[in-house]
CSV table of C-alpha atoms and ligand atoms in Angstrom, one decimal:
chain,number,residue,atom,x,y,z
A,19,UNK,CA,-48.2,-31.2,-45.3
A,20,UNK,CA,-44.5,-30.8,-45.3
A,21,UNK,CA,-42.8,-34.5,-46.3
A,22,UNK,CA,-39.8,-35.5,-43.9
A,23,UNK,CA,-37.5,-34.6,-47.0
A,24,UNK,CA,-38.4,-31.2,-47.1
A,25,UNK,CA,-38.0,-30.8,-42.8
A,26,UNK,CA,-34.5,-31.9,-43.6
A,27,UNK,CA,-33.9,-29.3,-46.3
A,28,UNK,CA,-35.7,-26.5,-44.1
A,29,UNK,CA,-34.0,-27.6,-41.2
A,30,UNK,CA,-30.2,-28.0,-42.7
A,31,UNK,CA,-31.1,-24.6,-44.2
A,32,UNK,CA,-31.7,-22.7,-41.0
A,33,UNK,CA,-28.9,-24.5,-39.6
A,34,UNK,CA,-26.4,-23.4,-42.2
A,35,UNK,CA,-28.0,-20.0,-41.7
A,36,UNK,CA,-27.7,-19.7,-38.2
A,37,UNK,CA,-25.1,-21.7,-36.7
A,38,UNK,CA,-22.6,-22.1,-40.2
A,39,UNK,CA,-23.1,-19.0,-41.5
A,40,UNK,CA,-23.1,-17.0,-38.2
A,41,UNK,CA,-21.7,-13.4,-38.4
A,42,UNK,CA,-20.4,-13.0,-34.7
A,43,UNK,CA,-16.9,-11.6,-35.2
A,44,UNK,CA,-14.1,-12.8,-32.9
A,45,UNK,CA,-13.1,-10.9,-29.7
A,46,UNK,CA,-9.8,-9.8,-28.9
A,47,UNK,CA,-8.9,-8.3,-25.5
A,48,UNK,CA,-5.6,-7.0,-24.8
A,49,UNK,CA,-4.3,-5.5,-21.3
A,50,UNK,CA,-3.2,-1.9,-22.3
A,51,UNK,CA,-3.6,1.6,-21.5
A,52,UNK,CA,-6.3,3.2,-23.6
A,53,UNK,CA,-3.9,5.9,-25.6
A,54,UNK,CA,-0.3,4.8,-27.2
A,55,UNK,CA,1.8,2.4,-25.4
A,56,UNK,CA,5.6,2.2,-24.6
A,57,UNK,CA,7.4,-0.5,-25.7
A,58,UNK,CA,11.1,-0.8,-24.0
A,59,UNK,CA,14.1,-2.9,-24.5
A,60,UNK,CA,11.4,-6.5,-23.6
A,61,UNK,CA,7.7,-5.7,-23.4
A,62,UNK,CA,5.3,-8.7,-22.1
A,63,UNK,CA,2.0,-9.1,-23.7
A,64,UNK,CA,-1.3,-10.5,-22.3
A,65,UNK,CA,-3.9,-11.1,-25.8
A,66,UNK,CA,-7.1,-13.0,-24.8
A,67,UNK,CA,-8.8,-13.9,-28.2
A,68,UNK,CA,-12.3,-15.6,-28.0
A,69,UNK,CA,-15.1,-16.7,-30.6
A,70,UNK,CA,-18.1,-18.3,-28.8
A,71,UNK,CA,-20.1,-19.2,-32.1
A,72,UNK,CA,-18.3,-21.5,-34.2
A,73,UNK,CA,-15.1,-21.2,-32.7
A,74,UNK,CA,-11.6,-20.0,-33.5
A,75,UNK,CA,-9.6,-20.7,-36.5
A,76,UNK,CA,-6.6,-18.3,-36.9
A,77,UNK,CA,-4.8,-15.1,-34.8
A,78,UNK,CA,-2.2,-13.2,-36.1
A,79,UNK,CA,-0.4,-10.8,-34.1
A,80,UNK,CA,2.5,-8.4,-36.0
A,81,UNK,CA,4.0,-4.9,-34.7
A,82,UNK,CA,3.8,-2.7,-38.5
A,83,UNK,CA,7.2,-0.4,-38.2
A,84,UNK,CA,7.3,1.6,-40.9
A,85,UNK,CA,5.3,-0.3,-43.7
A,86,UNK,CA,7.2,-3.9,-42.8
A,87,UNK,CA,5.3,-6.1,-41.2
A,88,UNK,CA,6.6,-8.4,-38.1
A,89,UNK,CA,4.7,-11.1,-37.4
A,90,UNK,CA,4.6,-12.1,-33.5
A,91,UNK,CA,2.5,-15.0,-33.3
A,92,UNK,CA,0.5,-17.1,-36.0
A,93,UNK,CA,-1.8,-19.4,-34.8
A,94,UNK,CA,-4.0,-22.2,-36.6
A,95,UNK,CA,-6.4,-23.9,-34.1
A,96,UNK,CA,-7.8,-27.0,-34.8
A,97,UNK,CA,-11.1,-27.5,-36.9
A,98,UNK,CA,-13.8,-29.9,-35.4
A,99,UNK,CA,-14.2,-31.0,-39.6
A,100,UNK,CA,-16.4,-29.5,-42.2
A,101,UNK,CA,-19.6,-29.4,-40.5
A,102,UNK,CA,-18.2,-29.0,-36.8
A,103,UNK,CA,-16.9,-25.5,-36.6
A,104,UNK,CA,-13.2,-25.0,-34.5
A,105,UNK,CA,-12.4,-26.8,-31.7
A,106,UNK,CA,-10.9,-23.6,-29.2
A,107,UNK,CA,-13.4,-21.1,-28.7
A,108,UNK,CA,-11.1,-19.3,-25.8
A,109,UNK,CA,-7.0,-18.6,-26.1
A,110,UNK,CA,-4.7,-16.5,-24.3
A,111,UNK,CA,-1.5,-15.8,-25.7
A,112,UNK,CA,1.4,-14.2,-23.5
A,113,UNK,CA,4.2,-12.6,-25.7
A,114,UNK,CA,7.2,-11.1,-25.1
A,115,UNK,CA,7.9,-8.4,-27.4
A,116,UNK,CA,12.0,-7.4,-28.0
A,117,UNK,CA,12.1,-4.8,-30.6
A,118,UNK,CA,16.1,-5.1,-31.2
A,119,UNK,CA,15.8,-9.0,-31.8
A,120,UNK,CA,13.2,-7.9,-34.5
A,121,UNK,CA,15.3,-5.5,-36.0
A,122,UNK,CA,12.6,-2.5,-34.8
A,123,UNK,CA,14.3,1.0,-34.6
A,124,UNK,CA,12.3,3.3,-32.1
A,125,UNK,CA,9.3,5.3,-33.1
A,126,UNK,CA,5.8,4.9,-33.9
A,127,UNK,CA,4.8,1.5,-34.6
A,128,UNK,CA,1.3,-0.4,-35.0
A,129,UNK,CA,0.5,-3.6,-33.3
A,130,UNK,CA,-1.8,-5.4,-35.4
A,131,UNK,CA,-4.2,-8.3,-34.1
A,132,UNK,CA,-6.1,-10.5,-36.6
A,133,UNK,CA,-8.2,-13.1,-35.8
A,134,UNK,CA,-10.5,-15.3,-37.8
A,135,UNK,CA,-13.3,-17.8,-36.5
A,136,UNK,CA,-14.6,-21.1,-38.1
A,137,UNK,CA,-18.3,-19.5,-39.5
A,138,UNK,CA,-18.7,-20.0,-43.2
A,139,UNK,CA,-18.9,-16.4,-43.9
A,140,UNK,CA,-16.8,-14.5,-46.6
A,141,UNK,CA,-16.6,-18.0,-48.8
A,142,UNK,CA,-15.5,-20.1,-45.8
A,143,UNK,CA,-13.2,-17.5,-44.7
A,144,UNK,CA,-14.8,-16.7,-41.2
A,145,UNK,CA,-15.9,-13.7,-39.7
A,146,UNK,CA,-12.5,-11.4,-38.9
A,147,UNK,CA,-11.4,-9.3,-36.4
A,148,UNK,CA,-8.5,-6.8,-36.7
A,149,UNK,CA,-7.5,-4.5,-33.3
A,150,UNK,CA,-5.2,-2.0,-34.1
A,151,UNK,CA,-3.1,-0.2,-31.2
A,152,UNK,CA,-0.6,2.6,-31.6
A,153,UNK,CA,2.2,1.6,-30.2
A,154,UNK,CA,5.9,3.7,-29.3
A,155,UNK,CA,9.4,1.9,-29.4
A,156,UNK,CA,11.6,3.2,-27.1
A,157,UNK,CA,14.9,1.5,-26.2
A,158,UNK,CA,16.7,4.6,-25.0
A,159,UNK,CA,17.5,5.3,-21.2
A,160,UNK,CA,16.2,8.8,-19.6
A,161,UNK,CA,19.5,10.6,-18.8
A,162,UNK,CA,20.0,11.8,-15.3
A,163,UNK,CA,21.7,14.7,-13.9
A,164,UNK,CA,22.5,15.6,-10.7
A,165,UNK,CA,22.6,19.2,-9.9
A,166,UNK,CA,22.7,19.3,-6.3
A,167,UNK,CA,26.2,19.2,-4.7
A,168,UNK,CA,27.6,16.9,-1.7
A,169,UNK,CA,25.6,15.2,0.2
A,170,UNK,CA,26.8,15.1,4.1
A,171,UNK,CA,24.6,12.5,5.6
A,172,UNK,CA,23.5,11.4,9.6
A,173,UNK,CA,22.9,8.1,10.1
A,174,UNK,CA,19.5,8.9,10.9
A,175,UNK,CA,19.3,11.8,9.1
A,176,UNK,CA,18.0,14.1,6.3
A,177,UNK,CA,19.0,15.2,2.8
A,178,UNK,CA,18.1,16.6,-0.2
A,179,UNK,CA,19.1,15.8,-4.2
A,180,UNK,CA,18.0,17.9,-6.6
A,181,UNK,CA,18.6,16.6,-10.5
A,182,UNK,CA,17.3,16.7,-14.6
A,183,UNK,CA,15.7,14.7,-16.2
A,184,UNK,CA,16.0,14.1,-20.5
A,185,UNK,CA,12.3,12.9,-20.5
A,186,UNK,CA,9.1,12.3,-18.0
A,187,UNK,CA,9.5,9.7,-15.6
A,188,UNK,CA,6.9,8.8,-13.7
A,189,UNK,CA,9.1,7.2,-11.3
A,190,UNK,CA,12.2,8.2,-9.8
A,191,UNK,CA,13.3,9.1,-6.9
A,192,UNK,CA,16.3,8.5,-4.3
A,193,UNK,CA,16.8,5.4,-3.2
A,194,UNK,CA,18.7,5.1,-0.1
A,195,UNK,CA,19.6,1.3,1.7
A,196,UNK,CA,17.0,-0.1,-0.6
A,197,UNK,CA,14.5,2.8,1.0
A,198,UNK,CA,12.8,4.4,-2.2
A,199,UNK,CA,12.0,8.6,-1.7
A,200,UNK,CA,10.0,10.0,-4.7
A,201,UNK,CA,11.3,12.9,-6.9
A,202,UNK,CA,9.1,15.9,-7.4
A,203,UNK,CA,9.2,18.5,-10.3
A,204,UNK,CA,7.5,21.5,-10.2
A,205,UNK,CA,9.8,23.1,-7.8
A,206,UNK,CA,12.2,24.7,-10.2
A,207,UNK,CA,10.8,26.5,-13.1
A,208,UNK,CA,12.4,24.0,-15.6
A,209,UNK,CA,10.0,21.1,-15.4
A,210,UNK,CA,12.5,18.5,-15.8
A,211,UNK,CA,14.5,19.6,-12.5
A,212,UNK,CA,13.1,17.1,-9.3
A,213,UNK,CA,13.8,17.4,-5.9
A,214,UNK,CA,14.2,14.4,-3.7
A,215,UNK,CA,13.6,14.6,0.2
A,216,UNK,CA,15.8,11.8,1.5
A,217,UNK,CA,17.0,10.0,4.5
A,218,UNK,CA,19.2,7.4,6.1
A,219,UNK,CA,17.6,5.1,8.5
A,220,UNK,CA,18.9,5.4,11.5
A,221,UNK,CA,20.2,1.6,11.5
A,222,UNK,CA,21.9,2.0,8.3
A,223,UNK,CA,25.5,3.6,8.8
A,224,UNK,CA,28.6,3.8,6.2
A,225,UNK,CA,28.7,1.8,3.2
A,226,UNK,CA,24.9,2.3,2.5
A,227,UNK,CA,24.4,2.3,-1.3
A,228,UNK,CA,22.2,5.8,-2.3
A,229,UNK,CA,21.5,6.3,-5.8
A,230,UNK,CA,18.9,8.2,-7.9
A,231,UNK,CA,16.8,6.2,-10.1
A,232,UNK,CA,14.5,7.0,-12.9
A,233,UNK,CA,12.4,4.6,-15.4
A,234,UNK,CA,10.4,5.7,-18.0
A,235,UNK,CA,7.4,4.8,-19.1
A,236,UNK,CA,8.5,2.1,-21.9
A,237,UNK,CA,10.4,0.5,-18.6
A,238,UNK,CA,14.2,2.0,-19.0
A,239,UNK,CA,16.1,2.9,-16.5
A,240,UNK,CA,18.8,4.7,-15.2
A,241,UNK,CA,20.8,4.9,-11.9
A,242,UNK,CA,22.9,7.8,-11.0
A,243,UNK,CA,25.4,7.8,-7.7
A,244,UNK,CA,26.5,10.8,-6.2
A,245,UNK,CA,28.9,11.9,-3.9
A,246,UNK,CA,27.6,11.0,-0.3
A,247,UNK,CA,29.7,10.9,3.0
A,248,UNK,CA,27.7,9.3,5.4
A,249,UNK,CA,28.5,10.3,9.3
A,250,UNK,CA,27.9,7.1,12.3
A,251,UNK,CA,25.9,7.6,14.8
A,252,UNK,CA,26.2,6.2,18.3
A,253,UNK,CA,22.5,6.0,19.4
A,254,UNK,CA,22.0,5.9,23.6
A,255,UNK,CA,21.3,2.3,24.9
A,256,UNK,CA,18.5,3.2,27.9
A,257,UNK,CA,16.5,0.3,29.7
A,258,UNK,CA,13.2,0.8,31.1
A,259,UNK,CA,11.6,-0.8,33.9
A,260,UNK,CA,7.6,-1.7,33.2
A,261,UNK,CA,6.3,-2.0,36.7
A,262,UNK,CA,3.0,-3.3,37.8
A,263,UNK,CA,1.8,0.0,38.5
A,264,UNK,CA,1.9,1.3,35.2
A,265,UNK,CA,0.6,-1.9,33.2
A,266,UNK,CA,-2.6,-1.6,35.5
A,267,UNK,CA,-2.7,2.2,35.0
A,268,UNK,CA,-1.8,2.0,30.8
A,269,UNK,CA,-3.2,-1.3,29.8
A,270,UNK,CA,-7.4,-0.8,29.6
A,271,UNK,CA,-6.6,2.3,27.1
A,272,UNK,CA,-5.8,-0.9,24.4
A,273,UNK,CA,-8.0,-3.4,23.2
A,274,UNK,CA,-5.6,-6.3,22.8
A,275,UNK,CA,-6.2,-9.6,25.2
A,276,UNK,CA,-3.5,-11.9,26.5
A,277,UNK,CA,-3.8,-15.7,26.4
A,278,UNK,CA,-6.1,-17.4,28.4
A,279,UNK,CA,-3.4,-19.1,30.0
A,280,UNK,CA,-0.9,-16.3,30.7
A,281,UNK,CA,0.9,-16.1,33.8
A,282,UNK,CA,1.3,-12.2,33.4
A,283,UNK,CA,-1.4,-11.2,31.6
A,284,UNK,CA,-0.8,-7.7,32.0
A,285,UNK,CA,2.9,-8.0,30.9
A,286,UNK,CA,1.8,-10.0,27.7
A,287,UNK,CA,-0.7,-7.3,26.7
A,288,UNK,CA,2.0,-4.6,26.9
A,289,UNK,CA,4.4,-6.7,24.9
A,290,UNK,CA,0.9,-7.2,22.0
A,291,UNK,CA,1.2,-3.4,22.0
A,292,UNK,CA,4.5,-2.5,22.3
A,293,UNK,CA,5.7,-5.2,19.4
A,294,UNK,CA,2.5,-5.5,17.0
A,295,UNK,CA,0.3,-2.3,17.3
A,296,UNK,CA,3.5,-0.7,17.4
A,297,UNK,CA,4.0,-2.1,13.8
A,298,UNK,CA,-0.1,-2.0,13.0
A,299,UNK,CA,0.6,1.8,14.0
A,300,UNK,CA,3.6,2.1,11.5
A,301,UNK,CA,1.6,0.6,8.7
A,302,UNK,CA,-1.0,3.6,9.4
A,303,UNK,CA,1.8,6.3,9.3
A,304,UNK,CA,3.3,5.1,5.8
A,305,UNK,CA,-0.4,5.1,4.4
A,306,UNK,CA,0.0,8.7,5.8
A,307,UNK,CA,2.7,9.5,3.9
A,308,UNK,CA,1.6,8.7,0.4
A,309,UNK,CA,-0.2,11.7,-0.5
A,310,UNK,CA,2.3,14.5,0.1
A,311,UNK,CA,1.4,17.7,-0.9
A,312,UNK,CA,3.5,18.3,-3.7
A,313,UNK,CA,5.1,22.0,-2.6
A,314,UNK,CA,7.2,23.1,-0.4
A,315,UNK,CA,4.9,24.5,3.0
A,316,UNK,CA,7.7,25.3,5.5
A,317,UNK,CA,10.4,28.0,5.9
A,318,UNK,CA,13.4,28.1,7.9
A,319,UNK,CA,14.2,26.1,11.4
A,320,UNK,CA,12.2,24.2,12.9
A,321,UNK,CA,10.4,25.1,16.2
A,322,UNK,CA,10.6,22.5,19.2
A,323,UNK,CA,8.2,22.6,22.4
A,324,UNK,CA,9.4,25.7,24.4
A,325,UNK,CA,10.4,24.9,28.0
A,326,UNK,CA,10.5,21.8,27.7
A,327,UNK,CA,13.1,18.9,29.1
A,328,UNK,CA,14.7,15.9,27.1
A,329,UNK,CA,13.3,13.0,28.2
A,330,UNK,CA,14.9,10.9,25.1
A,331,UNK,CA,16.8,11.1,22.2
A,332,UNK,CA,15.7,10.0,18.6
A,333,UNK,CA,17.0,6.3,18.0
A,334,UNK,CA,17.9,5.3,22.1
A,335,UNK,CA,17.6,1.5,22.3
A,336,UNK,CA,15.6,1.0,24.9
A,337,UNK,CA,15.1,-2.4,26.9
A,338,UNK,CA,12.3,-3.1,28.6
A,339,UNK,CA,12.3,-5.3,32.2
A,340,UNK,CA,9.2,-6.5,33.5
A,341,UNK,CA,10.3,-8.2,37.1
A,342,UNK,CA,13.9,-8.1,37.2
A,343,UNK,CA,13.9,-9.8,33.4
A,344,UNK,CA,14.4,-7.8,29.7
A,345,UNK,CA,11.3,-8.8,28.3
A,346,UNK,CA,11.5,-6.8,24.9
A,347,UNK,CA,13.7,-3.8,23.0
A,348,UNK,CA,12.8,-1.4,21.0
A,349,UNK,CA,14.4,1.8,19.2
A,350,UNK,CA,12.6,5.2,20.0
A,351,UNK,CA,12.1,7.0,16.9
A,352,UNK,CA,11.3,10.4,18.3
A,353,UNK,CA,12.2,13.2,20.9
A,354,UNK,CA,10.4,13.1,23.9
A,355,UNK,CA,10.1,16.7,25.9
A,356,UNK,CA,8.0,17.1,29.0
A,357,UNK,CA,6.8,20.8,30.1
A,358,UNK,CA,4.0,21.5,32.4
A,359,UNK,CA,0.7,19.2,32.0
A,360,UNK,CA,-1.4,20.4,29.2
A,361,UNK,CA,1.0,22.3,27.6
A,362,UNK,CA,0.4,24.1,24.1
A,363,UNK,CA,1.9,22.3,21.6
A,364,UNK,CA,3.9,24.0,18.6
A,365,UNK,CA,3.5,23.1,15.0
A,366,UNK,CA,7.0,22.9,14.2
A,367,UNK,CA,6.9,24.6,10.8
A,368,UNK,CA,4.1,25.6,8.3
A,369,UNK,CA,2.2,22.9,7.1
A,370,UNK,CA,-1.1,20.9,6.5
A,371,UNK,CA,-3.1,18.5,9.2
A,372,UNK,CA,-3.4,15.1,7.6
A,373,UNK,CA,-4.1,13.3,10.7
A,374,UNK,CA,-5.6,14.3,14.1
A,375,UNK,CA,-6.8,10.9,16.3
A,376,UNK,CA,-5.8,7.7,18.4
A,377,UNK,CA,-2.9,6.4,16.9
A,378,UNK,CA,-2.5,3.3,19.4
A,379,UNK,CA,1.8,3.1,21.6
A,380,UNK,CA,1.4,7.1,20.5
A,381,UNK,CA,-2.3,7.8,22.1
A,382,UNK,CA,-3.9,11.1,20.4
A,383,UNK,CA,-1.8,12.2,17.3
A,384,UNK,CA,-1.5,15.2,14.7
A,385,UNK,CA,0.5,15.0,11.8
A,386,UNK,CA,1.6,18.0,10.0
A,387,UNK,CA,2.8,17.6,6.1
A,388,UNK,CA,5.1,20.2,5.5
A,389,UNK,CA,5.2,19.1,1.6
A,390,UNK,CA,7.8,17.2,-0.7
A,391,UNK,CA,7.6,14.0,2.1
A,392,UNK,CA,8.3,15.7,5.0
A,393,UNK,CA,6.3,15.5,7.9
A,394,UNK,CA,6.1,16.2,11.8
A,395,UNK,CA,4.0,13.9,14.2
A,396,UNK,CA,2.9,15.0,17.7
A,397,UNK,CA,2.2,12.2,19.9
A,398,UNK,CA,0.3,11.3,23.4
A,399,UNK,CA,-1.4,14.7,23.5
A,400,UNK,CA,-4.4,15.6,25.4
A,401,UNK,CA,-6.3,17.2,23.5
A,402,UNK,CA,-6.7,19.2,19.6
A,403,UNK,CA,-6.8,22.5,18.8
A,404,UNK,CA,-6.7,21.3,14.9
A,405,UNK,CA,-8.4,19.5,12.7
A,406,UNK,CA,-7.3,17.2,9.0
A,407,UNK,CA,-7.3,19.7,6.0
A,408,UNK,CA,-6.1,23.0,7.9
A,409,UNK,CA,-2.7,24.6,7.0
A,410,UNK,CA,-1.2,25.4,9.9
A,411,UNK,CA,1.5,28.2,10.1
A,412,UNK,CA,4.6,27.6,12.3
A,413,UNK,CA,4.2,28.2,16.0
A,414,UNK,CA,0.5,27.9,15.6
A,415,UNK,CA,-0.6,25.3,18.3
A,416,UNK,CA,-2.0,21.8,17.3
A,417,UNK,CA,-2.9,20.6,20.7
A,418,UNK,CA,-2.2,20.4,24.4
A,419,UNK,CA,0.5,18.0,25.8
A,420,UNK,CA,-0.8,15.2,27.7
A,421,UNK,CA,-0.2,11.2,28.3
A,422,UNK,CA,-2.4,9.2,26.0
A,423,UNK,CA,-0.9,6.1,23.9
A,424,UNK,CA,2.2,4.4,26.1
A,425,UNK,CA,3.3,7.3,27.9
A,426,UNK,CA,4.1,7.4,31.6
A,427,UNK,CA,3.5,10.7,32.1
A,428,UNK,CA,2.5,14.2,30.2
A,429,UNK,CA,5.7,14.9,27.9
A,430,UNK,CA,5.3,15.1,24.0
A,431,UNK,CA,6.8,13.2,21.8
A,432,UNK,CA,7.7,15.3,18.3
A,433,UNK,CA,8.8,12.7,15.6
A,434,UNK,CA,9.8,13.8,12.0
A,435,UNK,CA,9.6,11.5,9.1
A,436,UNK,CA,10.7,11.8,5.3
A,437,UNK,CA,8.3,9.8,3.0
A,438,UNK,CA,8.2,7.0,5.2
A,439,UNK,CA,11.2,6.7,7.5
A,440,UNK,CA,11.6,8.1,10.5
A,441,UNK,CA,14.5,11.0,10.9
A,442,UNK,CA,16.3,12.6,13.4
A,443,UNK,CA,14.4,16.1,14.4
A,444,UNK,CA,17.8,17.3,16.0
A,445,UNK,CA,18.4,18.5,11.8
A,446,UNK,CA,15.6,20.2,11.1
A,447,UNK,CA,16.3,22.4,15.1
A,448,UNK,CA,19.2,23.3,13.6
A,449,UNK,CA,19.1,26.4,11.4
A,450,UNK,CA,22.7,26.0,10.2
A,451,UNK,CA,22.3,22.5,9.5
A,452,UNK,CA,19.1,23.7,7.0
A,453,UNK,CA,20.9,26.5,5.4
A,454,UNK,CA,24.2,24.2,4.9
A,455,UNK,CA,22.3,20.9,3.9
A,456,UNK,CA,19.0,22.4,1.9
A,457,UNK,CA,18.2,25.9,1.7
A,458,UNK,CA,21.4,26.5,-0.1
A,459,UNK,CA,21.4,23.4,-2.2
A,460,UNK,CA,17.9,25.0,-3.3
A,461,UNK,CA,19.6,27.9,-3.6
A,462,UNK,CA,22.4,27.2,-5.6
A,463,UNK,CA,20.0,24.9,-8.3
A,464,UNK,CA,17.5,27.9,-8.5
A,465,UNK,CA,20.5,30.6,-9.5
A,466,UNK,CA,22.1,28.3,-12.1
A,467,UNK,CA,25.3,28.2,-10.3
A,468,UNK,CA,25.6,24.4,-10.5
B,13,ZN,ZN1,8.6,9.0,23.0
């Protein structure tokens, strides 16, 4: 029989075996990409550092730049005494990493992360965990070049820069009144020359700040101005009357309710659609946007709908009256031309379907991507002759006119967008105004003339 002395020593044994001596190393889990990571000018790190067994006793964290160690952080945590392991068995350390305060040139460099836990392996040293990451210092900004010439901007309207790049950036782009366009490369033979659709909304006028803007992937960036003269715009003021007539005829086709306790339930519906599905309908169109194809689909003008009326102009500021009082106002962001009912609608130019359906205020919808951000939208049609995924070639018809969404009666209305703002079509009708403001800009790039 075992004698309560020798339980003790058996017990204390196993426990020093087990629980003392365990040999479960530390964890350490840092937020970074899986190959090397960019460091810039101030670089924020996120370490999580865990030891469940006995608990954590040390962490060091150092950047290795050629052969001299930084240190970063040095931690002791607290020990629970001899017998009673650490105290912390969970940490998470933010850093903020500044290369030029530590005297770290750019280049290669190795983050090291150490950490040691409380277990009475390696002579009372603890079990240890190092995490090596390869890591790149780069302080320096990505030069920009513009190549394109001067921009003559619409309020409202289109434009293109074209500029060079000294290294890959994943993002830049144009930005225009604090609207951001994406760059593109793979236009121009020299993969470092991007192209940037762009456009000036049509409430933004004189004055408005466009730049191009590029950040590399260690975070440092660069803003380039160019010379842009940007043209007003008077946009038509029209006011339309909503009678009772048309809210009884228009309103079923959404599935918004008034308040119980609405006077003019009809009215209040229309003002539900015409302010927020108008603006759910928007959030659609940008999601739209995002996945440009990235070449160029389209050639020359633009087509419109042949014979076919103006009904109104992209950017009127329209008022609505609803029993003699303005009850909302809104800015028309497309061309509306009426032909004959069911008419055969025009793709404007070559491009891909992204979108045929029921796009609420603009009833049934195709949208054409003609590449690079640009797009063409046909609303309130009838009926499809398309569907999402088939290139279309200019001319070729997308659908019959008709008078779904909030339209009184069959007319189209054609709406172009860059990226994500909405531009005045009257540009792209205009074969002069391509030739003067793109093609030859594309032109000029392309024969190494500027
Ligand atoms: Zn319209």
């Amino acid at each position: 029989m075992i004698s309560l002395a020798g339980l003790v020593v058996v017990l204390s044994s196993l426990w020093i075996l087990f629980i003392c001596l365990e040999k479960e190393n530390p964890s350490i889990k840092a937020e970074m990409p899986a190959l090397s990571m960019a460091i810039g000018p101030s670089k924020n790190l996120s370490i999580s550092v865990s030891d469940k067994k006995r608990g954590l006793r040390k962490i060091l964290i150092a950047i290795v730049k050629d052969g001299k160690e930084s240190v970063l952080v040095e931690k002791e945590y607290p020990s629970g005494g001899f017998l009673g392991g650490g105290k912390i068995n969970q940490d998470n350390i933010s850093l903020s990493l500044e290369p030029k305060k530590l005297g770290l040139a750019d280049g290669k460099a190795v983050l090291r992360m150490v950490a040691w836990d409380y277990s009475w392996q390696r002579w009372w040293n603890g079990n240890i965990t190092t995490v090596e990451k390869e890591v790149v210092i780069d302080t320096k900004r990505p030069d920009v070049s513009v190549l394109s010439g001067i921009q003559n901007l619409n309020q409202g309207g289109s434009g293109i820069v074209i500029y060079s790049l000294s290294e890959p950036c994943e993002n830049n782009g144009v930005y225009a009144g604090g609207n951001y366009f994406p760059g593109y490369n793979g236009f121009f033979n020299d993969k470092n020359i991007y192209m940037s659709f762009f456009a000036l909304e049509h409430d933004k006028g004189p004055g408005t700040e466009v730049f191009v803007e590029a950040v590399d992937d260690a975070g440092n960036s660069t803003r380039r101005g160019f010379k842009v003269f940007i043209k007003a715009q008077i946009f038509k003021k029209d006011s339309i009357n909503i009678s009772d007539e048309f809210l009884n005829s228009k309103m079923p086709e959404f599935d918004v309710e008034a308040s119980q306790d609405s006077k003019t339930p009809l009215a209040d519906k229309f003002l539900k659609v015409n302010r927020d599905l108008r603006v759910e309908n928007y959030k659609k169109i940008t999601g739209l946007v995002k996945n440009t194809e990235k070449t160029l689909l389209w050639e020359g003008v633009f087509v419109s709908f042949p014979n076919a009326k103006k009904m109104a102009g992209f950017a009127d500021h329209r008022d609505y009256n609803y029993q003699g009082k303005q009850i909302d106002s809104q800015v028309h962001l497309g061309v509306d031309l009426a032909s004959v009912a069911n008419a055969p609608v025009p793709a404007a130019n070559r491009g891909k379907i992204v979108f045929t359906g029921d796009l609420g205020i603009y009833g049934k919808t195709v949208f054409v991507d003609h590449g690079f951000g640009l797009f063409s939208a046909y609303s309130h049609l009838n009926s499809f002759d398309v569907k999402e995924g088939d290139i279309i070639e200019k001319g070729g018809v997308v659908g019959r006119s008709g008078s779904t969404g909030l339209a009184a009666g069959d007319h189209l209305h054609f709406s172009m967008l860059v990226n994500n703002i909405f531009v005045n079509p009257l540009e792209w009708w205009d074969a002069s105004w391509i030739n003067n403001n793109i093609t030859v800009k594309i032109q000029d790039v392309k024969s190494g003339s500027k």
